Coordinates of C-alpha atoms and ligand atoms in Angstrom, one line a residue:
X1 CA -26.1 0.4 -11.3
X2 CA -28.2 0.2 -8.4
X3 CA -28.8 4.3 -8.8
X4 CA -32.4 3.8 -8.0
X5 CA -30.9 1.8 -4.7
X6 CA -29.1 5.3 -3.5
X7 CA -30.9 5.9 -0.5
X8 CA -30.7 2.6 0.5
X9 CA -26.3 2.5 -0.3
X10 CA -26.0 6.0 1.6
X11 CA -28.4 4.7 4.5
X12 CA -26.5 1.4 5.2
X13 CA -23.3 3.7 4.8
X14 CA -24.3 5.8 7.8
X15 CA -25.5 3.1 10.0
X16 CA -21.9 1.2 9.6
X17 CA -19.9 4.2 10.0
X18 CA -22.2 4.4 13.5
X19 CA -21.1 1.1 14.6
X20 CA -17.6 1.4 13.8
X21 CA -17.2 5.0 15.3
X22 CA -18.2 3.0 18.7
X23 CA -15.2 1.3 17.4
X24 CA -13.2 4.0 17.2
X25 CA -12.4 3.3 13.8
X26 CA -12.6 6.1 11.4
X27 CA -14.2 4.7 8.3
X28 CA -13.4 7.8 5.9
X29 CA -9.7 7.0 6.6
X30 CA -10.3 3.7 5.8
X31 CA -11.6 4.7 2.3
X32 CA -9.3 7.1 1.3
X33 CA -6.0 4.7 2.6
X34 CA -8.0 2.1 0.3
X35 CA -8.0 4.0 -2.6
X36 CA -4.2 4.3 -2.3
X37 CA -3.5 1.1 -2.2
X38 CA -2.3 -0.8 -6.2
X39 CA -3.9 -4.1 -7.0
X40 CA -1.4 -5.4 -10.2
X41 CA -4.0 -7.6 -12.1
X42 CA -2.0 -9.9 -14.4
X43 CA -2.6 -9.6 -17.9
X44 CA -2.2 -13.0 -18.5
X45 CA -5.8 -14.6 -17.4
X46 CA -6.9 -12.2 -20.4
X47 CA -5.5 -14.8 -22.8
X48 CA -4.7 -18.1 -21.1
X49 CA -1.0 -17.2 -20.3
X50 CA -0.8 -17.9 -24.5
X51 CA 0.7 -14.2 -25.2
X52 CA 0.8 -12.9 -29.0
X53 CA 3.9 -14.8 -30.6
X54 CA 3.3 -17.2 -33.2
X55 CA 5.6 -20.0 -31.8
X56 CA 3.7 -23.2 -33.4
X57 CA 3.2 -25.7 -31.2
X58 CA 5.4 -25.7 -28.1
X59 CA 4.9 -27.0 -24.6
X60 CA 3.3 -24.7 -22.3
X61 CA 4.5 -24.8 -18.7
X62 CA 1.3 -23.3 -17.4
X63 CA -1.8 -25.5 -16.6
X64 CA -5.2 -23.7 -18.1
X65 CA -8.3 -25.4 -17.8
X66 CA -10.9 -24.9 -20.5
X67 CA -11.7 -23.7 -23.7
X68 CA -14.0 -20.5 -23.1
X69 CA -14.9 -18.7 -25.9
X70 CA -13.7 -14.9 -26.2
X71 CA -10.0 -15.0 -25.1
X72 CA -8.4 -11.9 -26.2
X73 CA -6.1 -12.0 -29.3
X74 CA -4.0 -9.3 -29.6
X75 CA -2.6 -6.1 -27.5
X76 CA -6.2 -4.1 -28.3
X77 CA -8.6 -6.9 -27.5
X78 CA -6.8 -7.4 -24.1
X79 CA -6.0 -3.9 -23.0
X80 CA -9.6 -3.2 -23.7
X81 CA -10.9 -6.5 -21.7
X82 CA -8.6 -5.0 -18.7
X83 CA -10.2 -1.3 -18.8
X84 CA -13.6 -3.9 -18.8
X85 CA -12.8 -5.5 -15.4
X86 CA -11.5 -2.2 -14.4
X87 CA -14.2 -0.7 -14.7
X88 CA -16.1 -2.9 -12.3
X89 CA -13.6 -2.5 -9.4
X90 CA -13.3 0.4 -7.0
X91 CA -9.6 -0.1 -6.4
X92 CA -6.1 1.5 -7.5
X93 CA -5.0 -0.3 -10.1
X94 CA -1.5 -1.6 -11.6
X95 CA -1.3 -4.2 -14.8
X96 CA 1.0 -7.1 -14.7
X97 CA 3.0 -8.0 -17.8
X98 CA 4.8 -10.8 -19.3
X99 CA 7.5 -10.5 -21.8
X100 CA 5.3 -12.8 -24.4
X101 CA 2.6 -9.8 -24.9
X102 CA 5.5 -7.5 -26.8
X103 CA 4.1 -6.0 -29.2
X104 CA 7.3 -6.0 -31.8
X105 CA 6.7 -4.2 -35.0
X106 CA 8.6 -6.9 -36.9
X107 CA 8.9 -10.3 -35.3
X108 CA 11.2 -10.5 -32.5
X109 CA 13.1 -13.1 -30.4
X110 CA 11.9 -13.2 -26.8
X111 CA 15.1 -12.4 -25.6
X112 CA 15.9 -9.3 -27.8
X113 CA 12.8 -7.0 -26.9
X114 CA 13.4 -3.9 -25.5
X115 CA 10.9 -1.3 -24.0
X116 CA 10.1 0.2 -27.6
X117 CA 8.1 -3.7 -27.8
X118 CA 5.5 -2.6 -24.9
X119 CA 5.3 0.9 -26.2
X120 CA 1.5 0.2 -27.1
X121 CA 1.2 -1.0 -23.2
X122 CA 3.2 2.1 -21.7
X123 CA 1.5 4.5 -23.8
X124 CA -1.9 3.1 -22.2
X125 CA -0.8 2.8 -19.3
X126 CA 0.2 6.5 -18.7
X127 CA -3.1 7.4 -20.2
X128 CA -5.1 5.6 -17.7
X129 CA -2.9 6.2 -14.8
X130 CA -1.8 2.4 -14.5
X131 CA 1.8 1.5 -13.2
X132 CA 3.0 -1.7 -14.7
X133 CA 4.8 -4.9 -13.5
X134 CA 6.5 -6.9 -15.6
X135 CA 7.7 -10.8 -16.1
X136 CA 10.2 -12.4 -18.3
X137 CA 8.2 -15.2 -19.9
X138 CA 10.8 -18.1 -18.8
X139 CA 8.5 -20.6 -20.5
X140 CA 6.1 -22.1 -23.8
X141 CA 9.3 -21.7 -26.2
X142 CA 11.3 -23.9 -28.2
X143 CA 14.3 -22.8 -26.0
X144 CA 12.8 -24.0 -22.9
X145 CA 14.7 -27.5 -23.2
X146 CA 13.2 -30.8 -21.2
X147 CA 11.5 -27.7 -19.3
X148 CA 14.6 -26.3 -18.2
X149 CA 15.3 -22.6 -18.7
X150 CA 17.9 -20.5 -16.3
X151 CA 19.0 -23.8 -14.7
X152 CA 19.9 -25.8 -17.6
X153 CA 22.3 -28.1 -18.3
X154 CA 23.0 -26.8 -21.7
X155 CA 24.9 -23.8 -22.0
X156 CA 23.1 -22.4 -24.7
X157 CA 20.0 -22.5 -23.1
X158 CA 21.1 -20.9 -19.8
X159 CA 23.1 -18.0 -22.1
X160 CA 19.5 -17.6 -24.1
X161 CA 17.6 -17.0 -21.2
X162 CA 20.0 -15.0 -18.9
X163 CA 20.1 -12.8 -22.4
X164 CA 16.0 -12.5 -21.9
X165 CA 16.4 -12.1 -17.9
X166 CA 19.3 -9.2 -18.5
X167 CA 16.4 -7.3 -21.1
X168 CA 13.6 -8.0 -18.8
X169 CA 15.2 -5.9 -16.5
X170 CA 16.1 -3.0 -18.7
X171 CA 12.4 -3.2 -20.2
X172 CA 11.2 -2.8 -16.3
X173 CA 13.3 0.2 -15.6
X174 CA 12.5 1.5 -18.5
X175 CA 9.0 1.4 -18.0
X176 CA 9.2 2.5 -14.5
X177 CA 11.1 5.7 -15.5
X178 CA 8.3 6.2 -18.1
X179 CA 5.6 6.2 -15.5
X180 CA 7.4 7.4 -12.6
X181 CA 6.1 4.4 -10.7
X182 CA 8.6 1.8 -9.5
X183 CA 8.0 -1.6 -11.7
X184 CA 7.8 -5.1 -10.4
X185 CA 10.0 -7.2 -12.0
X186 CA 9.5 -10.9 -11.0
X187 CA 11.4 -14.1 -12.0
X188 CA 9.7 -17.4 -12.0
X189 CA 11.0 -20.2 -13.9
X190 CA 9.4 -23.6 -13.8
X191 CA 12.6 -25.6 -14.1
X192 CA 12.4 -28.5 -12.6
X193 CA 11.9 -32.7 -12.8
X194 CA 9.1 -35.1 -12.8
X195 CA 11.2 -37.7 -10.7
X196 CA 14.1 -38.2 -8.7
X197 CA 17.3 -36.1 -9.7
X198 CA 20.7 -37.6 -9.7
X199 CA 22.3 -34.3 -8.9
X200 CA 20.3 -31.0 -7.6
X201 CA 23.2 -29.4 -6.6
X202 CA 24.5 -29.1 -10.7
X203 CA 20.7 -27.1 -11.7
X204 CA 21.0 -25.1 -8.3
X205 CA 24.2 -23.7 -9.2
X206 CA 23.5 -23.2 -12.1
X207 CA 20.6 -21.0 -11.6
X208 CA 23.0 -18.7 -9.0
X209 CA 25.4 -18.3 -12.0
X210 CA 22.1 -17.5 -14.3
X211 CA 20.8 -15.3 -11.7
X212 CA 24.1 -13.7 -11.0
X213 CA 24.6 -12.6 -14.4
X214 CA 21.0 -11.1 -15.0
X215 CA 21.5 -8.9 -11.5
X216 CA 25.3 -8.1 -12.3
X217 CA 24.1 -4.3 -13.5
X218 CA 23.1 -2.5 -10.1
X219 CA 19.5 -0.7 -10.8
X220 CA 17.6 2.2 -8.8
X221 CA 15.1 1.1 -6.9
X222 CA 13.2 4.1 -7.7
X223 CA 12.2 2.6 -11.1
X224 CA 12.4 -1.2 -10.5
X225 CA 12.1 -3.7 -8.0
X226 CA 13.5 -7.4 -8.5
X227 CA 11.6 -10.0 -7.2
X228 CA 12.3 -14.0 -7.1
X229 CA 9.2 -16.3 -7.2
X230 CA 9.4 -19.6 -5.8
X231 CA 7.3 -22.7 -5.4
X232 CA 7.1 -26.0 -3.6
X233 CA 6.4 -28.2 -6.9
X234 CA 4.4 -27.4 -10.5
X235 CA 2.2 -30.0 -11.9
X236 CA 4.7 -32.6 -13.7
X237 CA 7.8 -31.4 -11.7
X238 CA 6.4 -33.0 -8.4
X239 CA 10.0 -34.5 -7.5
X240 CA 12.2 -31.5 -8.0
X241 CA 11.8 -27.8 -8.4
X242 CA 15.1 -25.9 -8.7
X243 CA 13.9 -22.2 -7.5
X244 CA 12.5 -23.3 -4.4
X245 CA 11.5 -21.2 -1.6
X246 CA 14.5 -21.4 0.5
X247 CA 16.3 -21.2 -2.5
X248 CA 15.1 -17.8 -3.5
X249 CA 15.2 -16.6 0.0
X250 CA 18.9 -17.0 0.5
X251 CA 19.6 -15.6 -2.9
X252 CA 17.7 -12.8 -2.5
X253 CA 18.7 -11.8 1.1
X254 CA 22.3 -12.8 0.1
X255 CA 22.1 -10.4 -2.6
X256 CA 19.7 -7.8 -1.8
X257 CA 16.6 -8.6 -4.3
X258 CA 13.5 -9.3 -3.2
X259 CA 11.1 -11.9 -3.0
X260 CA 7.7 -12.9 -4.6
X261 CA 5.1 -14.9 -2.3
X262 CA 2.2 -16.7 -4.4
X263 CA -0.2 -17.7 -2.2
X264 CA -0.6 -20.8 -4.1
X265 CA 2.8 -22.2 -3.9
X266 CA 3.0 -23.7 -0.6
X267 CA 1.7 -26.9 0.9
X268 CA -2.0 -27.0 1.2
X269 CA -1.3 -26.4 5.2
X270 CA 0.9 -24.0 4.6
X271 CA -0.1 -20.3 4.6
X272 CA 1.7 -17.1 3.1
X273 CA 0.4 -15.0 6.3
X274 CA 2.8 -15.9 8.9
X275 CA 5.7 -15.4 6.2
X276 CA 5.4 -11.9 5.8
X277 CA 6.7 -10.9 9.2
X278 CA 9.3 -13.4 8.4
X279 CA 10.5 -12.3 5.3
X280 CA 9.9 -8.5 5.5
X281 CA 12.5 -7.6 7.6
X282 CA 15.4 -8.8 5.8
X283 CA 14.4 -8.1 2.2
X284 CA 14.0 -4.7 -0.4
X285 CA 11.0 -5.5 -1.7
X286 CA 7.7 -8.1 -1.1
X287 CA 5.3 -8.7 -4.2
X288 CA 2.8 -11.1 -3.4
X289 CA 0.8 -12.9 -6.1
X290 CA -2.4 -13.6 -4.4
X291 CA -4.2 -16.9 -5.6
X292 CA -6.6 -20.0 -4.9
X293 CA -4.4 -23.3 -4.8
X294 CA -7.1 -26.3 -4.7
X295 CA -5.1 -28.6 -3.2
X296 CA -2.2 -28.3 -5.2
X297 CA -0.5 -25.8 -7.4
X298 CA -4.1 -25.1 -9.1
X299 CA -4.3 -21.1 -9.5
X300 CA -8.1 -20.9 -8.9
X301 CA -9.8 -17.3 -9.6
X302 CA -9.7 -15.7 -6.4
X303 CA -12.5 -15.7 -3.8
X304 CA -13.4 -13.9 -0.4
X305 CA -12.9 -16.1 2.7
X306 CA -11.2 -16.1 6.0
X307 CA -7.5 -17.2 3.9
X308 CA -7.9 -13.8 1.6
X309 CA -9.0 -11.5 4.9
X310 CA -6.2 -13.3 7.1
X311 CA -3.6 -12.2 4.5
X312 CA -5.2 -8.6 4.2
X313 CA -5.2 -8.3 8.0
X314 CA -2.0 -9.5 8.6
X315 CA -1.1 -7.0 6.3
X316 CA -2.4 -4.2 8.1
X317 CA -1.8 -5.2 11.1
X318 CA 2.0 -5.1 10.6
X319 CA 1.1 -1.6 8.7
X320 CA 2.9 -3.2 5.9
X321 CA 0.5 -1.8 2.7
X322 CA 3.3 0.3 1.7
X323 CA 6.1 -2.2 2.1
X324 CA 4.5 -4.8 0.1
X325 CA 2.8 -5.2 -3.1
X326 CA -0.3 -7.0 -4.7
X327 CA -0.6 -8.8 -7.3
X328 CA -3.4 -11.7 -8.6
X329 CA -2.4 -14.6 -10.7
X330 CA -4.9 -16.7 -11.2
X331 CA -6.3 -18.6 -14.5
X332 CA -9.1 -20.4 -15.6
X333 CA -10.6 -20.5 -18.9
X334 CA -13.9 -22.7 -18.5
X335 CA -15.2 -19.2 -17.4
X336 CA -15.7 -15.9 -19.0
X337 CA -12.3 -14.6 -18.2
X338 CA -13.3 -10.5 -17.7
X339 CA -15.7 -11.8 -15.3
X340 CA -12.4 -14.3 -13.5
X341 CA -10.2 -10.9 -13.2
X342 CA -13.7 -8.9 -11.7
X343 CA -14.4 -11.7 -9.2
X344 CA -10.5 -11.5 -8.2
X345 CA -10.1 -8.0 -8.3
X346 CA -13.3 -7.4 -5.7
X347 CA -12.2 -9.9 -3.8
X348 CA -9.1 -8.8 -3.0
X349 CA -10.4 -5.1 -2.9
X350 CA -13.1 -6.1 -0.1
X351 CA -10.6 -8.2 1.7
X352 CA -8.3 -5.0 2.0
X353 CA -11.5 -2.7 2.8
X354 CA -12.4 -4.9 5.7
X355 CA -8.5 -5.1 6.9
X356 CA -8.6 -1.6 7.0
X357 CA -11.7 -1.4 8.9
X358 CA -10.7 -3.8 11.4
X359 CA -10.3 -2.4 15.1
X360 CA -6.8 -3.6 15.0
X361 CA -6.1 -1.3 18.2
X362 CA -8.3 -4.1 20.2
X363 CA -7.5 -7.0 19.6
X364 CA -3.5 -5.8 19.8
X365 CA -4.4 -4.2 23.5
X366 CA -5.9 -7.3 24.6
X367 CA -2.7 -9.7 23.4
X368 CA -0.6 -7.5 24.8
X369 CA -2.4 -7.6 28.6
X370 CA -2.3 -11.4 27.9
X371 CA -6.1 -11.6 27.5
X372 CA -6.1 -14.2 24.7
X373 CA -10.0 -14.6 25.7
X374 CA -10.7 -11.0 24.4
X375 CA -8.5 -11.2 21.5
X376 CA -10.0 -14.7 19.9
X377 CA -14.0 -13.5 21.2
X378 CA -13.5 -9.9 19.4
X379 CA -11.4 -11.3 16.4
X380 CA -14.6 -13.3 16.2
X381 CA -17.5 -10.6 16.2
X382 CA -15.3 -8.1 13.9
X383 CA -15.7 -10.8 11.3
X384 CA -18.9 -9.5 11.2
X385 CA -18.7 -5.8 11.2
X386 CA -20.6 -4.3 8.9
X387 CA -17.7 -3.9 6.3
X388 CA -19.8 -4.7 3.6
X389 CA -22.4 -1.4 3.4
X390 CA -18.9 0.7 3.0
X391 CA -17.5 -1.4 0.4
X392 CA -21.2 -0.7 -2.0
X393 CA -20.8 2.7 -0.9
X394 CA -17.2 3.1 -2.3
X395 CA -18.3 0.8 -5.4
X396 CA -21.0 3.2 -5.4
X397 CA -19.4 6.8 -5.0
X398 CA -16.5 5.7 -7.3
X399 CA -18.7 5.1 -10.0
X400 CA -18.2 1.2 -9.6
X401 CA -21.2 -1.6 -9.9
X402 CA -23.0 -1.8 -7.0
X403 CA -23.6 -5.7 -5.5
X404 CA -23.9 -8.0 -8.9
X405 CA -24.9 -5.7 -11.3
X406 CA -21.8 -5.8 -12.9
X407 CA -22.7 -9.3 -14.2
X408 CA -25.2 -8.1 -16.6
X409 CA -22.3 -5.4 -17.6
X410 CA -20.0 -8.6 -18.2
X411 CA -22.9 -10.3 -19.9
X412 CA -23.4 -7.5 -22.2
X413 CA -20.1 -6.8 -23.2
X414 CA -19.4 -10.7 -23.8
X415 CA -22.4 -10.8 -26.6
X416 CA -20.7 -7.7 -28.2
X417 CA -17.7 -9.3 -29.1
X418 CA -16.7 -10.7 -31.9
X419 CA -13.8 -12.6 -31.8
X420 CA -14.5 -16.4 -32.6
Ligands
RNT1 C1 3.5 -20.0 -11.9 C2 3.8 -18.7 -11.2 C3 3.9 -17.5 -12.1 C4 2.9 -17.6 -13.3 C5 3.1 -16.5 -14.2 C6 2.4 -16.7 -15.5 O1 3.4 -21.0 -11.0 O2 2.8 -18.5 -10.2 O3 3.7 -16.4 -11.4 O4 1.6 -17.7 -12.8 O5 4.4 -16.1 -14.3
ZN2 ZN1 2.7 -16.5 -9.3

């Protein structure tokens, strides 16, 4: 834990805090606005998006590369993995659900659950101090039909799954009345078509009518938050996705939901940052699911870089930490998967430190004199502040691993499984 490295953490610490006070950034601030802010980790990298019903073998709409050993197998195994990765992060954290880790007492379809089925998750996660999110699992079932859910063609399947999106909703505001913590509740579905349709106006409307029915009951904000998650295409739906982005948008500022930005889901040009300002002002709520697309629609474990800090700055810049929310999703099992969720979560929480360190006041005073010389030379050198010494000293203060000795903590608790 580095513990024999204190003087070293505390004197790094104190030389940073130097340089940014030149700054006139105030670096204890920084910290304690930090340790406000949620990171939702999703569950669902835990187990390869498989869940714990027993469904035979059904099509899964989600893309997992690998075959790592370890995955988690039941409710225990993965709440225990999460306090694991937990552990190894200095941030506030949230845990994002899908409907397809219930825990049922007696086998139960997917679209009857109700909160009693995540009592085992809400229990923990008052505990721990954890607010939840939580997803309808609109996929991998034998009433996903041709891959179609809420947009359908088939009756029956639409009614199935509006049944599931109506229960989804009462499970989140359930759970956010039990924790006293507003829940995200997101809807993704991956309906869509390999090739050329013949009619997308018939799946369009029929997701409205879908979507109309699951947000007919009005809901207080104060316990949930409905978000709608779009994409440009999935892998084998390259032609045609229904709930596109400009779908969702309308929809939800037509009819006052919210809107879920994956990072991963645009073109490879494409960025989220410039569509927060966009969005923001004309929607409730903003959940982003923060991811690595590799090219394509790839969800690649999160890393640090200049895509992650542009989307943390932009975020305080705009002073937007409280407006929106963030989430990971990300999977990949040809690694250990605690490790995936640690080298996400630290990611994301040095991204945010470093946002919050920024001397935002400068580079916004030199825009705003029109001296675009200033602004590109100084966003340029506070690249370089010395972010980094505050983020060991949080790790270290909090209790957190220090650097990468939280890899031979992974290591360690990866041999003392026994799941295989
Ligand atoms: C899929 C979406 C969605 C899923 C989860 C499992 O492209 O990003 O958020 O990752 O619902
Ligand atoms: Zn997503």
């Amino acid at each position: 834990m580095y513990r024999n490295k204190e003087d070293v953490i505390l004197r790094n610490y104190d030389h940073a805090k130097a340089v940014y006070k030149d700054f006139d950034v105030d670096v204890d601030k920084a910290i304690e606005k930090f340790k406000t802010i949620p990171i939702s980790l999703h569950c669902w990298q835990g187990d390869d998006v498989k869940g714990f019903e027993d469904l035979g073998d059904v099509e899964s709409q989600n893309v997992v590369t690998g075959s790592y050993p370890g995955a988690a197998r039941n409710g225990d195994e993965l709440r225990a993995d999460i306090e694991k990765a937990f552990s190894m992060s200095p941030a506030k954290h949230r845990v994002n659900l899908h409907s397809i880790y219930a825990e049922p007492k007696k086998p139960t379809p997917r679209n009857e659950l109700t909160a009693d089925d995540f009592n085992g998750w809400i229990e923990w996660a008052k505990e721990k101090d954890y607010g939840l999110d939580f997803n309808v699992s609109f996929f991998t079932h034998p009433m996903m039909v041709d891959g179609f859910s809420l947009a359908s063609r088939r009756k029956d399947v639409r009614d199935y799954w509006v049944k599931a999106g109506v229960g989804g909703r009462e499970i989140s505001y359930e759970i956010g009345k039990r924790l006293g913590t507003p829940c995200y509740h997101n809807i993704w579905v991956p309906d869509g078509l390999k090739d050329i349709p013949a009619n997308r106006l018939v799946y369009r409307q029929n997701l409205i009518e879908s979507l109309d029915r699951i947000f007919e009951k009005k809901l207080d904000r104060k316990y949930i938050r409905d978000v709608l998650e779009g994409k440009l295409f999935g892998i084998g739906i390259e032609s045609f996705t229904v709930g596109s982005h400009e779908f969702y948008l309308a929809y939800a500022v037509k009819n006052g939901v919210g809107v879920c930005l994956d990072t991963g889901h645009y073109h490879p040009t494409e960025t989220a940052v410039d569509k927060i300002t966009a969005v923001a002002p004309f929607v409730d709520d903003v959940l982003l699911h923060v991811s690595r697309g590799v090219r394509w629609d790839s969800d690649h474990v999160l890393i640090q870089g200049d895509e992650l800090d542009a989307l943390m700055l932009e975020i305080k810049r705009g002073d937007f930490f409280d407006k929106i929310a963030i989430g990971l999703d990300f999977f990949d099992a040809s690694i250990n998967r605690v490790a995936a969720w640690v080298i996400g979560l630290r990611s994301a929480g040095k991204s945010i430190l470093k946002a919050l360190l920024e001397p935002t006041h400068l580079v916004e005073e030199a825009e705003a004199n029109g001296d675009y010389t200033s602004r590109l030379a100084l966003m340029e050198e506070f690249k370089n502040l010395p972010f980094n010494a505050v983020w060991d000293y949080v790790c270290h203060t909090t209790g957190t691993y220090v650097g990468s000795t939280w890899l031979d903590e992974v290591k360690a608790y990866e041999s003392g499984l026994n799941r295989n």
